[in-house]
Amino acid sequence: MVQDRKAGRPRLTDVAEIAGVSMKTVSNVINGYQHVAPRTRERVLAAVEEVGYRPNLSARNLARGRSGVIALVVPQLEMPYFSALAGRVIERAEARGWFVLIHETGGVLAAERAALEGSFPQRIDGLIVSARRLSVDDLQVRKDHTPLVLLGEHGYGEAAHHVAIDNVAAARTAVDHLLGLGCRRVAMIGGDPDDTGDPRMRGYVEALEHAGIGVDRNLMRRITTNSGEEGERATRDLLAQAAEPPDGVFAVTDWVALGAIRALHLAGLHVPGDVAVVGFDDIPYGRAVTPSLTTISPDRTAIAELALGMLEAQLSGGTLADPVDQNVPFHLVVRESTAGIGSAPGESQEPVA
């Protein structure tokens, strides 16, 4: 009989026969219902393993009135941080039987608003959006009711579920590290002194003020895009205009930091001997350059798991739950750009929630 069973695709009835239970009980175990006795659950799971049964996810989703597809919306996949984040979301979504549709907005507000309203070629069960331009007003006028979780450094209060690290604390940690090395002229590449809503700029300012160092607007440079080219341009501009070069640089992303290091090298400055540099995001490229890059490392797996858990809770509840704004841990990874060439890579502080 076992041989005949293996000749075709294993069925629910095969599992029920081996476990000695009803098909309803098998279905309850597979769908995770808690009221099944532990010993019965063990028998069913053993039978599932024996016959190699795999649930038909399409049929299950159809029965639940779902598509089994969620959308992850990011500004640009070519940005290493977002490609790494997408990998974590796909990995954790697969564990829930969800397929991930990835969509790029280019950081354009109109595209982010369209995603918010569910403008996709197929039905989706949930939406995770890493937004650059969306505001609370955009969320308050939203008409689509697809479960939504927002990612990114800007909070949205009670307008939507939101997952991020504490960007103010993370920036403060990065600048505190530079100050702890003896740096006193710490530049911020990617900081806008007029943007009081920028959490990374707030952390930079708080660290300097706590150390009794005045904030010098001449040591802050705006960028137009998150890129190495912009990091190099902004740093080159700072060096050309500053009466004295900085002895430390905090860059708003690793990609920007790599451009800043190039500009420093081309100006004849040694990193970290003359200028120590800290980035943000812990992208893979930062580990492979010389000097390797000290950086703030967000827990991307925790971000993915928490965001998916929020979607799951909204789907299970049948209605949109009250929005939750939650932080995940980060830590500072100390590498050669602040510790010196040949230092032990990967030294890190304890994770910070």
mmCIF file of C-alpha atoms in Angstrom, residues 37-242:
data_model
loop_
_atom_site.group_PDB
_atom_site.id
_atom_site.type_symbol
_atom_site.label_atom_id
_atom_site.label_comp_id
_atom_site.label_asym_id
_atom_site.label_seq_id
_atom_site.Cartn_x
_atom_site.Cartn_y
_atom_site.Cartn_z
ATOM 1 C CA ALA A 37 -4.137 16.817 21.775
ATOM 2 C CA PRO A 38 -0.291 16.795 21.804
ATOM 3 C CA ARG A 39 0.004 13.025 21.179
ATOM 4 C CA THR A 40 -2.467 13.227 18.298
ATOM 5 C CA ARG A 41 -0.534 16.155 16.838
ATOM 6 C CA GLU A 42 2.698 14.142 17.024
ATOM 7 C CA ARG A 43 1.087 11.180 15.199
ATOM 8 C CA VAL A 44 -0.230 13.423 12.449
ATOM 9 C CA LEU A 45 3.107 15.221 11.973
ATOM 10 C CA ALA A 46 4.921 11.870 11.849
ATOM 11 C CA ALA A 47 2.484 10.694 9.174
ATOM 12 C CA VAL A 48 2.962 13.909 7.208
ATOM 13 C CA GLU A 49 6.709 13.292 7.225
ATOM 14 C CA GLU A 50 6.335 9.625 6.296
ATOM 15 C CA VAL A 51 4.246 10.220 3.165
ATOM 16 C CA GLY A 52 5.954 13.507 2.234
ATOM 17 C CA TYR A 53 2.697 15.434 2.226
ATOM 18 C CA ARG A 54 2.958 19.113 1.320
ATOM 19 C CA PRO A 55 -0.107 21.359 1.620
ATOM 20 C CA ASN A 56 -1.523 22.862 -1.544
ATOM 21 C CA LEU A 57 -1.011 26.501 -0.631
ATOM 22 C CA SER A 58 -3.068 27.793 -3.537
ATOM 23 C CA ALA A 59 -6.064 25.715 -2.454
ATOM 24 C CA ARG A 60 -5.605 26.723 1.186
ATOM 25 C CA ASN A 61 -5.453 30.408 0.333
ATOM 26 C CA LEU A 62 -8.468 30.104 -1.935
ATOM 27 C CA ALA A 63 -10.433 28.518 0.908
ATOM 28 C CA ARG A 64 -9.454 31.420 3.166
ATOM 29 C CA GLY A 65 -10.282 34.034 0.547
ATOM 30 C CA ARG A 66 -6.653 35.057 0.199
ATOM 31 C CA SER A 67 -4.102 35.233 -2.601
ATOM 32 C CA GLY A 68 -1.048 34.095 -0.619
ATOM 33 C CA VAL A 69 0.856 37.076 -2.054
ATOM 34 C CA ILE A 70 2.204 40.105 -0.206
ATOM 35 C CA ALA A 71 3.981 43.106 -1.697
ATOM 36 C CA LEU A 72 7.280 44.594 -0.515
ATOM 37 C CA VAL A 73 7.668 48.161 -1.782
ATOM 38 C CA VAL A 74 11.150 49.744 -1.695
ATOM 39 C CA PRO A 75 12.734 52.830 -3.283
ATOM 40 C CA GLN A 76 15.429 50.957 -5.248
ATOM 41 C CA LEU A 77 16.578 47.358 -5.179
ATOM 42 C CA GLU A 78 20.017 48.385 -6.449
ATOM 43 C CA MET A 79 20.594 49.988 -3.052
ATOM 44 C CA PRO A 80 22.396 47.258 -1.083
ATOM 45 C CA TYR A 81 20.407 47.841 2.094
ATOM 46 C CA PHE A 82 17.077 47.208 0.359
ATOM 47 C CA SER A 83 18.270 44.150 -1.545
ATOM 48 C CA ALA A 84 19.505 42.637 1.736
ATOM 49 C CA LEU A 85 16.236 43.528 3.456
ATOM 50 C CA ALA A 86 14.239 41.959 0.613
ATOM 51 C CA GLY A 87 16.163 38.730 1.102
ATOM 52 C CA ARG A 88 15.172 38.614 4.769
ATOM 53 C CA VAL A 89 11.520 39.378 3.997
ATOM 54 C CA ILE A 90 11.370 36.635 1.343
ATOM 55 C CA GLU A 91 12.995 34.150 3.716
ATOM 56 C CA ARG A 92 10.595 34.844 6.587
ATOM 57 C CA ALA A 93 7.545 35.083 4.306
ATOM 58 C CA GLU A 94 8.263 31.630 2.839
ATOM 59 C CA ALA A 95 8.040 30.196 6.341
ATOM 60 C CA ARG A 96 4.446 31.479 6.401
ATOM 61 C CA GLY A 97 3.611 30.167 2.936
ATOM 62 C CA TRP A 98 3.563 33.664 1.407
ATOM 63 C CA PHE A 99 4.937 34.701 -1.964
ATOM 64 C CA VAL A 100 6.568 38.156 -2.076
ATOM 65 C CA LEU A 101 5.956 40.570 -4.934
ATOM 66 C CA ILE A 102 8.690 43.233 -4.978
ATOM 67 C CA HIS A 103 7.919 46.697 -6.328
ATOM 68 C CA GLU A 104 10.198 49.744 -6.759
ATOM 69 C CA THR A 105 9.025 53.340 -6.412
ATOM 70 C CA GLY A 106 12.282 55.199 -7.059
ATOM 71 C CA GLY A 107 11.452 57.179 -3.920
ATOM 72 C CA VAL A 108 8.838 59.117 -5.924
ATOM 73 C CA LEU A 109 5.821 60.276 -3.923
ATOM 74 C CA ALA A 110 3.269 59.526 -6.653
ATOM 75 C CA ALA A 111 4.544 55.936 -6.922
ATOM 76 C CA GLU A 112 4.459 55.497 -3.151
ATOM 77 C CA ARG A 113 0.881 56.791 -3.023
ATOM 78 C CA ALA A 114 -0.130 54.419 -5.844
ATOM 79 C CA ALA A 115 1.347 51.473 -3.921
ATOM 80 C CA LEU A 116 -0.503 52.591 -0.809
ATOM 81 C CA GLU A 117 -3.773 52.371 -2.748
ATOM 82 C CA GLY A 118 -3.071 48.831 -3.933
ATOM 83 C CA SER A 119 -2.165 49.598 -7.543
ATOM 84 C CA PHE A 120 -0.762 46.158 -8.373
ATOM 85 C CA PRO A 121 -1.507 43.805 -11.275
ATOM 86 C CA GLN A 122 -2.775 41.115 -8.913
ATOM 87 C CA ARG A 123 -4.531 40.810 -5.606
ATOM 88 C CA ILE A 124 -2.314 40.988 -2.513
ATOM 89 C CA ASP A 125 -2.995 40.053 1.104
ATOM 90 C CA GLY A 126 -0.634 42.528 2.725
ATOM 91 C CA LEU A 127 1.673 45.419 2.019
ATOM 92 C CA ILE A 128 5.088 46.313 3.473
ATOM 93 C CA VAL A 129 6.287 49.734 2.342
ATOM 94 C CA SER A 130 9.658 51.384 2.890
ATOM 95 C CA ALA A 131 8.683 54.947 2.086
ATOM 96 C CA ARG A 132 10.754 58.058 1.451
ATOM 97 C CA ARG A 133 8.044 60.650 0.830
ATOM 98 C CA LEU A 134 4.794 59.432 2.384
ATOM 99 C CA SER A 135 3.284 61.624 5.087
ATOM 100 C CA VAL A 136 0.695 61.080 7.795
ATOM 101 C CA ASP A 137 -1.769 62.963 5.567
ATOM 102 C CA ASP A 138 -1.274 60.398 2.791
ATOM 103 C CA LEU A 139 -2.127 57.611 5.233
ATOM 104 C CA GLN A 140 -5.177 59.372 6.629
ATOM 105 C CA VAL A 141 -6.783 59.734 3.181
ATOM 106 C CA ARG A 142 -5.931 56.178 2.125
ATOM 107 C CA LYS A 143 -8.934 54.317 0.734
ATOM 108 C CA ASP A 144 -7.477 50.828 0.307
ATOM 109 C CA HIS A 145 -7.869 48.554 3.350
ATOM 110 C CA THR A 146 -5.159 45.999 2.591
ATOM 111 C CA PRO A 147 -3.162 45.304 5.792
ATOM 112 C CA LEU A 148 -0.183 47.672 5.803
ATOM 113 C CA VAL A 149 3.157 47.961 7.620
ATOM 114 C CA LEU A 150 5.564 50.840 7.009
ATOM 115 C CA LEU A 151 9.340 50.655 7.373
ATOM 116 C CA GLY A 152 11.986 53.355 7.514
ATOM 117 C CA GLU A 153 13.380 56.091 9.675
ATOM 118 C CA HIS A 154 10.327 58.379 9.696
ATOM 119 C CA GLY A 155 7.558 57.561 12.161
ATOM 120 C CA TYR A 156 3.827 57.901 11.450
ATOM 121 C CA GLY A 157 2.337 58.088 14.925
ATOM 122 C CA GLU A 158 -1.021 56.318 15.082
ATOM 123 C CA ALA A 159 -1.594 56.440 11.333
ATOM 124 C CA ALA A 160 -0.104 53.017 10.518
ATOM 125 C CA HIS A 161 1.902 50.089 11.809
ATOM 126 C CA HIS A 162 5.592 50.983 11.645
ATOM 127 C CA VAL A 163 8.836 49.039 12.191
ATOM 128 C CA ALA A 164 12.282 50.612 12.418
ATOM 129 C CA ILE A 165 15.341 50.986 14.569
ATOM 130 C CA ASP A 166 15.681 53.997 16.862
ATOM 131 C CA ASN A 167 17.458 56.178 14.315
ATOM 132 C CA VAL A 168 18.121 58.981 16.798
ATOM 133 C CA ALA A 169 19.827 56.594 19.222
ATOM 134 C CA ALA A 170 21.704 54.876 16.380
ATOM 135 C CA ALA A 171 23.107 58.149 15.023
ATOM 136 C CA ARG A 172 24.020 59.204 18.546
ATOM 137 C CA THR A 173 25.848 55.887 19.017
ATOM 138 C CA ALA A 174 27.823 56.432 15.796
ATOM 139 C CA VAL A 175 28.866 59.979 16.732
ATOM 140 C CA ASP A 176 29.621 58.992 20.339
ATOM 141 C CA HIS A 177 32.033 56.405 18.930
ATOM 142 C CA LEU A 178 33.867 59.088 16.963
ATOM 143 C CA LEU A 179 33.964 61.402 19.978
ATOM 144 C CA GLY A 180 35.291 58.551 22.085
ATOM 145 C CA LEU A 181 38.230 58.269 19.677
ATOM 146 C CA GLY A 182 39.096 61.912 20.369
ATOM 147 C CA CYS A 183 37.418 63.454 17.309
ATOM 148 C CA ARG A 184 36.225 67.006 17.895
ATOM 149 C CA ARG A 185 35.424 68.224 14.364
ATOM 150 C CA VAL A 186 32.831 65.652 13.366
ATOM 151 C CA ALA A 187 31.194 66.234 9.978
ATOM 152 C CA MET A 188 27.851 64.812 8.900
ATOM 153 C CA ILE A 189 27.556 63.874 5.241
ATOM 154 C CA GLY A 190 23.899 63.703 4.279
ATOM 155 C CA GLY A 191 22.681 65.944 7.062
ATOM 156 C CA ASP A 192 20.470 68.968 6.451
ATOM 157 C CA PRO A 193 20.772 71.465 9.329
ATOM 158 C CA ASP A 194 17.359 72.894 8.427
ATOM 159 C CA ASP A 195 15.545 69.530 8.521
ATOM 160 C CA THR A 196 14.544 69.253 12.166
ATOM 161 C CA GLY A 197 12.520 66.114 11.415
ATOM 162 C CA ASP A 198 15.554 64.065 10.345
ATOM 163 C CA PRO A 199 16.142 61.541 13.170
ATOM 164 C CA ARG A 200 19.760 60.822 12.188
ATOM 165 C CA MET A 201 20.561 64.517 12.231
ATOM 166 C CA ARG A 202 18.918 64.798 15.653
ATOM 167 C CA GLY A 203 21.129 62.006 16.972
ATOM 168 C CA TYR A 204 24.213 63.725 15.550
ATOM 169 C CA VAL A 205 23.290 67.029 17.204
ATOM 170 C CA GLU A 206 22.410 65.387 20.533
ATOM 171 C CA ALA A 207 25.770 63.575 20.694
ATOM 172 C CA LEU A 208 27.727 66.772 20.039
ATOM 173 C CA GLU A 209 25.717 68.811 22.531
ATOM 174 C CA HIS A 210 26.046 66.123 25.212
ATOM 175 C CA ALA A 211 29.827 66.255 24.727
ATOM 176 C CA GLY A 212 29.794 70.039 25.086
ATOM 177 C CA ILE A 213 30.724 70.591 21.437
ATOM 178 C CA GLY A 214 28.892 73.240 19.470
ATOM 179 C CA VAL A 215 27.146 72.256 16.250
ATOM 180 C CA ASP A 216 28.997 73.730 13.283
ATOM 181 C CA ARG A 217 26.652 74.023 10.276
ATOM 182 C CA ASN A 218 29.736 74.262 8.037
ATOM 183 C CA LEU A 219 30.488 70.616 8.891
ATOM 184 C CA MET A 220 27.102 69.403 7.618
ATOM 185 C CA ARG A 221 26.492 68.703 3.941
ATOM 186 C CA ARG A 222 23.247 67.859 2.185
ATOM 187 C CA ILE A 223 23.015 65.158 -0.469
ATOM 188 C CA THR A 224 20.474 64.909 -3.278
ATOM 189 C CA THR A 225 20.503 61.118 -3.577
ATOM 190 C CA ASN A 226 21.654 58.176 -1.489
ATOM 191 C CA SER A 227 24.750 57.271 -3.500
ATOM 192 C CA GLY A 228 28.508 57.017 -3.343
ATOM 193 C CA GLU A 229 28.806 59.740 -5.972
ATOM 194 C CA GLU A 230 26.841 62.155 -3.799
ATOM 195 C CA GLY A 231 28.886 61.190 -0.745
ATOM 196 C CA GLU A 232 32.078 61.955 -2.650
ATOM 197 C CA ARG A 233 30.728 65.240 -4.027
ATOM 198 C CA ALA A 234 29.470 66.461 -0.648
ATOM 199 C CA THR A 235 32.739 65.561 1.085
ATOM 200 C CA ARG A 236 34.809 67.181 -1.642
ATOM 201 C CA ASP A 237 32.707 70.332 -1.264
ATOM 202 C CA LEU A 238 33.196 70.328 2.505
ATOM 203 C CA LEU A 239 36.981 69.950 2.201
ATOM 204 C CA ALA A 240 37.165 72.766 -0.347
ATOM 205 C CA GLN A 241 35.250 75.202 1.854
ATOM 206 C CA ALA A 242 36.298 74.285 5.399
#
